[in-house]
XYZ file of C-alpha atoms in Angstrom:
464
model
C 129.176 171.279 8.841
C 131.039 167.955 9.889
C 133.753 166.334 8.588
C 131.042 163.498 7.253
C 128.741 166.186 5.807
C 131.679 167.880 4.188
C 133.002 164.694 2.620
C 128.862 163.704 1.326
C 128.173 167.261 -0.074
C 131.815 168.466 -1.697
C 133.124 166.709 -4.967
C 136.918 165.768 -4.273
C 138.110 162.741 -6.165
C 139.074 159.903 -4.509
C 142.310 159.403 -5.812
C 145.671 160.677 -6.847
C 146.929 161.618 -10.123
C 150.156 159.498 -11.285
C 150.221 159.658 -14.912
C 148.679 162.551 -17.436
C 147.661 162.468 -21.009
C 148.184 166.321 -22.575
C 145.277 167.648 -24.271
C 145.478 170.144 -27.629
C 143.777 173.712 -27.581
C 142.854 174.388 -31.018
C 140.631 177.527 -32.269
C 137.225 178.156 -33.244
C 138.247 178.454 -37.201
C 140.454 175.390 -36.944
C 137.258 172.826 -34.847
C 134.870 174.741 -37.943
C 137.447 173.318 -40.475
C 138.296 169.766 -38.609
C 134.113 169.436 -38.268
C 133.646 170.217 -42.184
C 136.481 167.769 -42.891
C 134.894 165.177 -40.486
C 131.070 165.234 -42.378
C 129.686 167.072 -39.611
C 130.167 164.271 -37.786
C 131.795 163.948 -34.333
C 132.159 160.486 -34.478
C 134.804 160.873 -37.744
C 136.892 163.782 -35.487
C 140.101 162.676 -34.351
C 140.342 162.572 -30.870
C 143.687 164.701 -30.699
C 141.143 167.385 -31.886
C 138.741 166.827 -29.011
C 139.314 169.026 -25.786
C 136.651 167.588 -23.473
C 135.695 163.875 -25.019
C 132.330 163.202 -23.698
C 131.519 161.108 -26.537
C 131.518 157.923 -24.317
C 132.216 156.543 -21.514
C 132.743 153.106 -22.418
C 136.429 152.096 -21.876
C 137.605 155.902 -21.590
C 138.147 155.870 -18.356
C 141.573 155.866 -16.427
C 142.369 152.200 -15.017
C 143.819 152.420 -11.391
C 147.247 150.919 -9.751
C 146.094 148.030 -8.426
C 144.585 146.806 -12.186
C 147.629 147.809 -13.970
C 149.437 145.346 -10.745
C 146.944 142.755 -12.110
C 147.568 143.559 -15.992
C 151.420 143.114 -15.429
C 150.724 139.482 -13.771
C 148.238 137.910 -16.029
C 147.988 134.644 -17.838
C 147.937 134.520 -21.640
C 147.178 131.103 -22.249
C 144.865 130.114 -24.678
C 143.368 127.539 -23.077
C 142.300 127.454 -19.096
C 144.292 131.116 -18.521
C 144.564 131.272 -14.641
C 143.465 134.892 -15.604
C 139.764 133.899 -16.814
C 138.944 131.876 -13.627
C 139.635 135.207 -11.686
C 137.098 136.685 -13.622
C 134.775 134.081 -13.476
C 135.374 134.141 -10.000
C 134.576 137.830 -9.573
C 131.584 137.569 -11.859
C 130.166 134.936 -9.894
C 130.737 136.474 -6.495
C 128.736 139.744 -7.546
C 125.993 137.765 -9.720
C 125.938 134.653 -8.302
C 125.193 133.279 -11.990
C 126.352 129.703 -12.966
C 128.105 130.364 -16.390
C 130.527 133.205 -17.590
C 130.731 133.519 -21.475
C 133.665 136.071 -21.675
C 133.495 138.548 -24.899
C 135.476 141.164 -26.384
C 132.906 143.911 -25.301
C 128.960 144.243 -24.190
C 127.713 144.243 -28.352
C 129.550 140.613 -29.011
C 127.574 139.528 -25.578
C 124.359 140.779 -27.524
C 125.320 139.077 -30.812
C 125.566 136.017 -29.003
C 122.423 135.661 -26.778
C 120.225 137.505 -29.713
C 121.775 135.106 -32.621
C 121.273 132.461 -30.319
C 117.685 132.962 -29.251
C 115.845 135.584 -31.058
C 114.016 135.178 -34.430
C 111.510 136.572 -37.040
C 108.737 137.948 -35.573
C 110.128 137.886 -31.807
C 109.407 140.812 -29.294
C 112.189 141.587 -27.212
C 110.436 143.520 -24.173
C 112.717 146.379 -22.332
C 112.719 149.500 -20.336
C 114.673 151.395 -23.308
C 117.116 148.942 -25.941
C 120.018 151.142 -26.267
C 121.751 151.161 -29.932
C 123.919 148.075 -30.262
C 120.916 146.227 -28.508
C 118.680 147.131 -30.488
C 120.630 146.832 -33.780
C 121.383 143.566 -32.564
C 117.525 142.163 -31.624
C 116.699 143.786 -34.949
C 119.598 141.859 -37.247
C 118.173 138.828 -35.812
C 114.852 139.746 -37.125
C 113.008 140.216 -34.432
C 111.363 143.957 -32.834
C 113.067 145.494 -29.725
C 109.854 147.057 -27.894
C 110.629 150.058 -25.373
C 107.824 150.214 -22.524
C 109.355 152.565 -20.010
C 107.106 154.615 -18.058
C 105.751 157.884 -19.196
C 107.608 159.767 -16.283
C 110.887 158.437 -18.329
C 109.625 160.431 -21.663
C 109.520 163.770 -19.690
C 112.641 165.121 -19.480
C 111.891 167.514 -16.474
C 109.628 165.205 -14.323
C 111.963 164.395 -11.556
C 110.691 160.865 -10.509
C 113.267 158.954 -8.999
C 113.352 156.039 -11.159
C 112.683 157.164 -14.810
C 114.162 154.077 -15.961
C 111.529 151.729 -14.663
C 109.566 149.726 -17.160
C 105.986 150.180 -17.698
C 104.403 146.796 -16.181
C 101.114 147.050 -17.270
C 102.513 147.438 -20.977
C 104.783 144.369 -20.327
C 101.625 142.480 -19.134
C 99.942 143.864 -22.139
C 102.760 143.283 -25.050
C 102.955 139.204 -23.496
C 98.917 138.952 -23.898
C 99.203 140.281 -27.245
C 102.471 138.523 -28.879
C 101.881 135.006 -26.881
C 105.217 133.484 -24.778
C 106.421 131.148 -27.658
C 107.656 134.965 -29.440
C 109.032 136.277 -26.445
C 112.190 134.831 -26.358
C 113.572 136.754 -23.438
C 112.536 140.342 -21.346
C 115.778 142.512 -21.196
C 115.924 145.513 -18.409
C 118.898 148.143 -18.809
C 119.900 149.707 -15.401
C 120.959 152.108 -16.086
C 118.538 153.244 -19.217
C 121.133 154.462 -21.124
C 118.692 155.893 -23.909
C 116.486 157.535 -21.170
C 118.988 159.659 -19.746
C 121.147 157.759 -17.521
C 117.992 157.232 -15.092
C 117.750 154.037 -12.669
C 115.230 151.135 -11.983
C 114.004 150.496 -8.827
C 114.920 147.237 -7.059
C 110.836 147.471 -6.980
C 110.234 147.628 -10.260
C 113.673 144.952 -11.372
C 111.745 142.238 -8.284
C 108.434 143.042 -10.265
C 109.915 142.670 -13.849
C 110.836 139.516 -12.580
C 107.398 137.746 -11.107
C 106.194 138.630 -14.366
C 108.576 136.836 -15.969
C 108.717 133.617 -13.452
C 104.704 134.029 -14.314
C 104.877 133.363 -17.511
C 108.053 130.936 -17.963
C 110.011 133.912 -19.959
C 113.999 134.438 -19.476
C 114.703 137.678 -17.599
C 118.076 139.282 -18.768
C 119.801 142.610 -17.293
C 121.780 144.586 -19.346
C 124.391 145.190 -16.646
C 126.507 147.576 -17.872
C 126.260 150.427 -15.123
C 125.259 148.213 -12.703
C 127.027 149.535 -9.607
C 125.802 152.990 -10.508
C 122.543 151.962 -10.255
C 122.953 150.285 -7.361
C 124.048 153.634 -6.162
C 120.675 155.387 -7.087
C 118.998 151.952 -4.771
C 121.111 152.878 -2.020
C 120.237 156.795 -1.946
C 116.328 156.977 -3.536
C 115.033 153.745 -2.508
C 113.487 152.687 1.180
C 115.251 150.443 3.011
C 118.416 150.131 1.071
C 120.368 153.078 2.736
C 121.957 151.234 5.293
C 123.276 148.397 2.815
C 126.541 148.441 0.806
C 126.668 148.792 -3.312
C 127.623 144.984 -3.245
C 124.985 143.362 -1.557
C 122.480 145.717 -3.791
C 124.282 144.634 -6.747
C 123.730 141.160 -5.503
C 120.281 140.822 -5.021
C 119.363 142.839 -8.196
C 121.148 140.088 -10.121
C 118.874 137.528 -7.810
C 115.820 138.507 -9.487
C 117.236 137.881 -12.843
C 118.158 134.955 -15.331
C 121.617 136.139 -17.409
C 122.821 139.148 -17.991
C 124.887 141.221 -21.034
C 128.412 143.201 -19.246
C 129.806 145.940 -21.381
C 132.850 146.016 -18.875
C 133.829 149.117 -20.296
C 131.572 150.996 -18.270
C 131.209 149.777 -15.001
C 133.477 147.076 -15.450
C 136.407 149.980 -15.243
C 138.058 148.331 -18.431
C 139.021 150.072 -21.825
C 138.103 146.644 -23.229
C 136.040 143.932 -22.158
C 132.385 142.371 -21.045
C 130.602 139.455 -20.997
C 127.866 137.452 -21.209
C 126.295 135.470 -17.931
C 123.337 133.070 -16.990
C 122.390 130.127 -15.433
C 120.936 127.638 -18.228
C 123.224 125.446 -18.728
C 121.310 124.614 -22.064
C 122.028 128.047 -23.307
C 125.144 128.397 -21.908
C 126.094 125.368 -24.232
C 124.690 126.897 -27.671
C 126.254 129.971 -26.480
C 130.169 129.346 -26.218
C 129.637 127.519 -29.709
C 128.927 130.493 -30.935
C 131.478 132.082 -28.829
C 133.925 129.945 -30.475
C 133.216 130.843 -33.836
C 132.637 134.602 -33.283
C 135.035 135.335 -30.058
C 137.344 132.547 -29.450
C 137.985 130.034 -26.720
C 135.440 129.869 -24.163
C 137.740 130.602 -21.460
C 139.224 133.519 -23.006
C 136.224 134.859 -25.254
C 138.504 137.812 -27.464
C 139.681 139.236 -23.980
C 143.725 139.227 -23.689
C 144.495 137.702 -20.265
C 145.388 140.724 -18.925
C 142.087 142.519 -20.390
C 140.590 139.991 -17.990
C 142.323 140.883 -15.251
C 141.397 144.372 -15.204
C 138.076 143.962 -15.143
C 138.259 141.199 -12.424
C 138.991 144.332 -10.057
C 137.436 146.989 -11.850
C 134.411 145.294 -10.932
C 134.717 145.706 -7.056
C 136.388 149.319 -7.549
C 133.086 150.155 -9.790
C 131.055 149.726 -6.279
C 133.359 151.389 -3.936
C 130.798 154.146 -2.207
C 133.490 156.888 -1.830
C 133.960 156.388 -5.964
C 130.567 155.864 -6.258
C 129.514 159.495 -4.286
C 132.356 161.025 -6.322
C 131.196 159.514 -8.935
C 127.280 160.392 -9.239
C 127.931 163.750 -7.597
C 130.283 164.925 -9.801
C 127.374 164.673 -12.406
C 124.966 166.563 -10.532
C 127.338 169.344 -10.046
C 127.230 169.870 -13.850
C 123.760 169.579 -13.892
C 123.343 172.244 -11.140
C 125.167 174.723 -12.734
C 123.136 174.160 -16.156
C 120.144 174.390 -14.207
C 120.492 177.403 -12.476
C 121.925 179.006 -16.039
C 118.623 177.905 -17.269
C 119.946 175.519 -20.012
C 116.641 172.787 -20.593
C 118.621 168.968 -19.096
C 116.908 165.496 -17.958
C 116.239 165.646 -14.364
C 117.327 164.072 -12.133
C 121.171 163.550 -13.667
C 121.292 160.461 -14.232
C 124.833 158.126 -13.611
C 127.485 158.380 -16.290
C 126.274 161.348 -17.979
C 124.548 164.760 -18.230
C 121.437 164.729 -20.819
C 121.100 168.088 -22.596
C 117.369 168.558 -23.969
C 117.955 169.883 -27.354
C 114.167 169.632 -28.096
C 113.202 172.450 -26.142
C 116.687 174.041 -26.552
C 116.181 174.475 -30.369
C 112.671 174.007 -30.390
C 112.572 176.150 -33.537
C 114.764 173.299 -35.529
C 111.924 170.574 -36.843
C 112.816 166.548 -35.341
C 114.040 165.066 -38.667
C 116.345 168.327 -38.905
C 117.980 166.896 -35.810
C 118.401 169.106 -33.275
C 120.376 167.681 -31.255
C 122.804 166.931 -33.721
C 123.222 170.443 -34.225
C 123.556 171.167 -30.300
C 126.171 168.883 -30.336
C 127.858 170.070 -33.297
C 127.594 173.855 -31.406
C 129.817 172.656 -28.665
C 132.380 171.405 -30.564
C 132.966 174.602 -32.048
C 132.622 176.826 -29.706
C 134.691 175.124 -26.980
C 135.999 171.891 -28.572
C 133.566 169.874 -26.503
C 132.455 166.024 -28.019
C 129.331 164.562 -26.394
C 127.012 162.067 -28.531
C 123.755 162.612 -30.046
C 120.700 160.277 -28.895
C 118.015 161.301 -30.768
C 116.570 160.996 -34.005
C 119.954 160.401 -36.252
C 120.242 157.797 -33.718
C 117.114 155.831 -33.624
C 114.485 157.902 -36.298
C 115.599 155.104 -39.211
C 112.708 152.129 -39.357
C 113.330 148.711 -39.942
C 111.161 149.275 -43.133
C 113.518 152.182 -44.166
C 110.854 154.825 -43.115
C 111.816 158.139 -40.494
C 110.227 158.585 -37.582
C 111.177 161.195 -34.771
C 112.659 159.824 -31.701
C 110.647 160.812 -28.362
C 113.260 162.463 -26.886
C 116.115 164.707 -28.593
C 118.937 164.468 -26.256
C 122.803 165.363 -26.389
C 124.553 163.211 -23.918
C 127.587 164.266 -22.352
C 129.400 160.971 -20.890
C 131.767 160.929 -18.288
C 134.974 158.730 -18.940
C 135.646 157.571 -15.231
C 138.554 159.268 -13.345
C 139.779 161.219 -16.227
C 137.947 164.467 -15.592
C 138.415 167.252 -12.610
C 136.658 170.104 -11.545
C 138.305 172.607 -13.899
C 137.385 170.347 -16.605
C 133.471 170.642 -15.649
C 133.864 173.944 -14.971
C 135.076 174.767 -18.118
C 132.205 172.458 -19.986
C 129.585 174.372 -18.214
C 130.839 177.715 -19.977
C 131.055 176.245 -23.431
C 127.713 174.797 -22.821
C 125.753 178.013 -21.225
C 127.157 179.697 -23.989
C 126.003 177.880 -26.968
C 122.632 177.936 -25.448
C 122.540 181.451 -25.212
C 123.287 181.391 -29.187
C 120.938 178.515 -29.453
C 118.637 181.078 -32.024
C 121.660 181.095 -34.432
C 121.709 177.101 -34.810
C 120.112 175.475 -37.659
C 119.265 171.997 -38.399
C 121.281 169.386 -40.494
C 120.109 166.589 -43.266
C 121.850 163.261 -43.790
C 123.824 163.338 -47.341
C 125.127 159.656 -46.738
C 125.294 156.585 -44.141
C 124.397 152.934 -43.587
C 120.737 151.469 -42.636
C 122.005 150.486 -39.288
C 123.777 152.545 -36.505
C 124.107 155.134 -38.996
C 125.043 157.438 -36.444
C 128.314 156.237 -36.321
C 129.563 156.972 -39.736
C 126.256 158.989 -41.781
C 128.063 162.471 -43.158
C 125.736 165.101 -42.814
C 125.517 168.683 -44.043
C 124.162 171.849 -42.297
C 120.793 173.904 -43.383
C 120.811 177.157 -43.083
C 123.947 178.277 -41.112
């Protein structure tokens, strides 16, 4: 083996270690007691608790030198901060879009478009609405409609880009709703709520004819955007000779706006925005910007928040962070594999999707199983990854329950926090609650809100 083939097959992070944060060991009896105290809820665990967070990765990662540099030299002025028109410029250079609505994270850039556009009885069309989107499309009283394909339901089918939507059931839900209630087609790459999996520049080009076709807004929920552009590069035909950048570029071609959690892919612990190129939306949008966010050209961003993401967002599509990046994910999901534990293939970008349906397939949907999966890693190895499942999305608008397709556990990878050891270490915790898995039980909600419930509902175990 080469040099080159060494480098492409073996993880080694790109970077050096400067500073460390110390993590706590605690004991089995102590995570049973702090996960009693906490509802049975990871989200209500104090992080100091956690050993491995996986919970999120949006703005866990580690920010590098040259954004702290930036952070130390940035403009706090409320009004035209020298700071904002470097992310403006930095936006525009990778989307190419006219206007940048800066906000304090990706949900307040989905308050903003959805309050400003969507309705009663609306249909907002996507691959797969992740949480905040959806709880956002659904405040404003309109339905968030998931057509991915059917490949992106099974977890094992190993099609290389589960996140695709379905275009025939696009074509289909625009013939049956009419344009006028269509107030714009969202695509999330990557689909988040479909285990990490990418769109196709295929299917993003075809997303958008459809909706040039019929005079609809096309908006990209751009989040992991360079990852995805990653999956382009390496599964798609004739993008393995071009860089993440000019990928990046011409997915955001195809498209009208987009949403920005920058906490992902934007390399920020805070941060994201809101981007298109009407300047008749644009308008309505910074009014509501002003009353929600602030100033237009600061948008509930410090100056220096702005900064960071200015360069996080051409460190997010280095390729040797990138390879790191993605690979380091598939080495987890190797080592689950060949220990037989049930996960979403392929691994996706940001995280490692543990199929607790088949897992605990003797724990009923609406007993949550992959709540309790969850729950089994935390004590056994002080582990915290997320449940998407049906805590997450079984609640109705009309109050009823109604399983979720899938019954994942995602385990999300803050960005350059993480070694090997680390992932090493989360593989044993993990093989070894599934090799309990027969022990777990299910849970029932004893109290929680109507919306993104997940957060804060306190639950209580059945049967264990």
């Amino acid at each position: 083996m080469d040099l080159e083939e060494f480098r492409t097959n073996t993880i080694i992070e790109p970077f050096r270690i400067r500073s460390v944060e110390a993590i706590r060991f605690t004991t089995m009896d102590e995570r049973k007691e702090l996960l009693a105290e906490a509802g049975y809820n990871p989200f209500l665990l104090k992080a100091k608790d956690v050993l491995i967070d996986l919970l999120t990765d949006s703005g866990t990662g580690a920010m590098s030198s040259g954004q702290w540099a930036g952070i130390i030299s940035s403009d706090e002025s409320y009004a035209g901060s020298s700071s904002f028109y470097r992310l403006e410029n930095a936006v525009q250079e990778i989307t190419a879009f006219k206007h940048v609505i800066p906000t304090h994270q990706g949900r307040a850039a989905e308050n903003i478009l959805f309050t400003t556009i969507a309705g009663k009885g609306d249909v907002v069309p996507s691959n797969t609405h992740f949480d905040t989107t959806r709880a956002h499309v659904e405040h404003s009283g309109a339905e968030a409609r998931d057509l991915v394909i059917e490949e992106g339901k099974q977890p094992r089918n190993t099609h290389p880009f589960k996140g695709n939507m379905d275009l025939a059931k696009l074509e289909q839900t625009i013939e049956e709703v009419g344009t006028d209630r269509i107030p714009v087609i969202m695509i999330t790459v990557t689909n988040n709520s479909g285990g990490g999996q990418p769109v196709s520049m295929e299917n993003i080009r075809a997303v958008s004819e459809i909706a040039k076709k019929h005079d609809i807004p096309f908006f990209i929920d751009a989040c992991r955007f360079a990852e995805n552009a990653w999956f382009i590069k390496t599964r798609e035909d004739g993008y393995e000779d071009k860089e993440p950048i000019e990928i990046a570029r011409e997915m955001f071609s195809y498209a009208d706006g987009c949403t920005m959690s920058a906490k992902k892919d934007g390399m920020s612990n805070i941060g994201g925005f809101l981007a298109m190129n009407s300047d008749e939306l644009a308008e309505k949008c910074r009014n509501l910007e002003i009353l929600t966010e602030g100033f237009p050209t600061y948008g509930g961003m410090a100056g220096y928040d702005m900064e960071a993401v200015a360069i996080g967002l051409f460190e997010a599509l280095n390729e040797d962070y990138l390879r790191y990046r993605i690979r380091s994910i598939a080495y987890l999901g190797d080592k689950l594999s060949r220990a037989g534990v049930p996960i979403v293939k392929p691994t996706g970008g940001h995280a490692v999707y543990l199929d607790a349906k088949e897992i605990l397939s003797h724990v009923p949907p609406l007993e949550y199983p992959a709540w309790s999966f969850n729950n089994a890693l935390y004590r056994l190895g002080g582990v915290r990854g997320v449940e998407i499942g049906s805590v997450m999305f079984g609640k109705q608008p009309g109050g009823s329950e109604k399983p979720a397709s899938m019954e994942l556990v995602r385990l999300a990878f803050p960005r350059r926090v993480y070694t090997q050891s680390h992932v090493d270490y989360l593989a044993e915790v993990i093989i070894n609650a599934y090799e309990q898995r027969e022990q777990l039980g299910g849970y029932k909600i004893a109290s929680g809100p109507d919306v993104l419930r997940h957060f804060s509902a306190r639950m209580l175990p059945l049967g264990h």
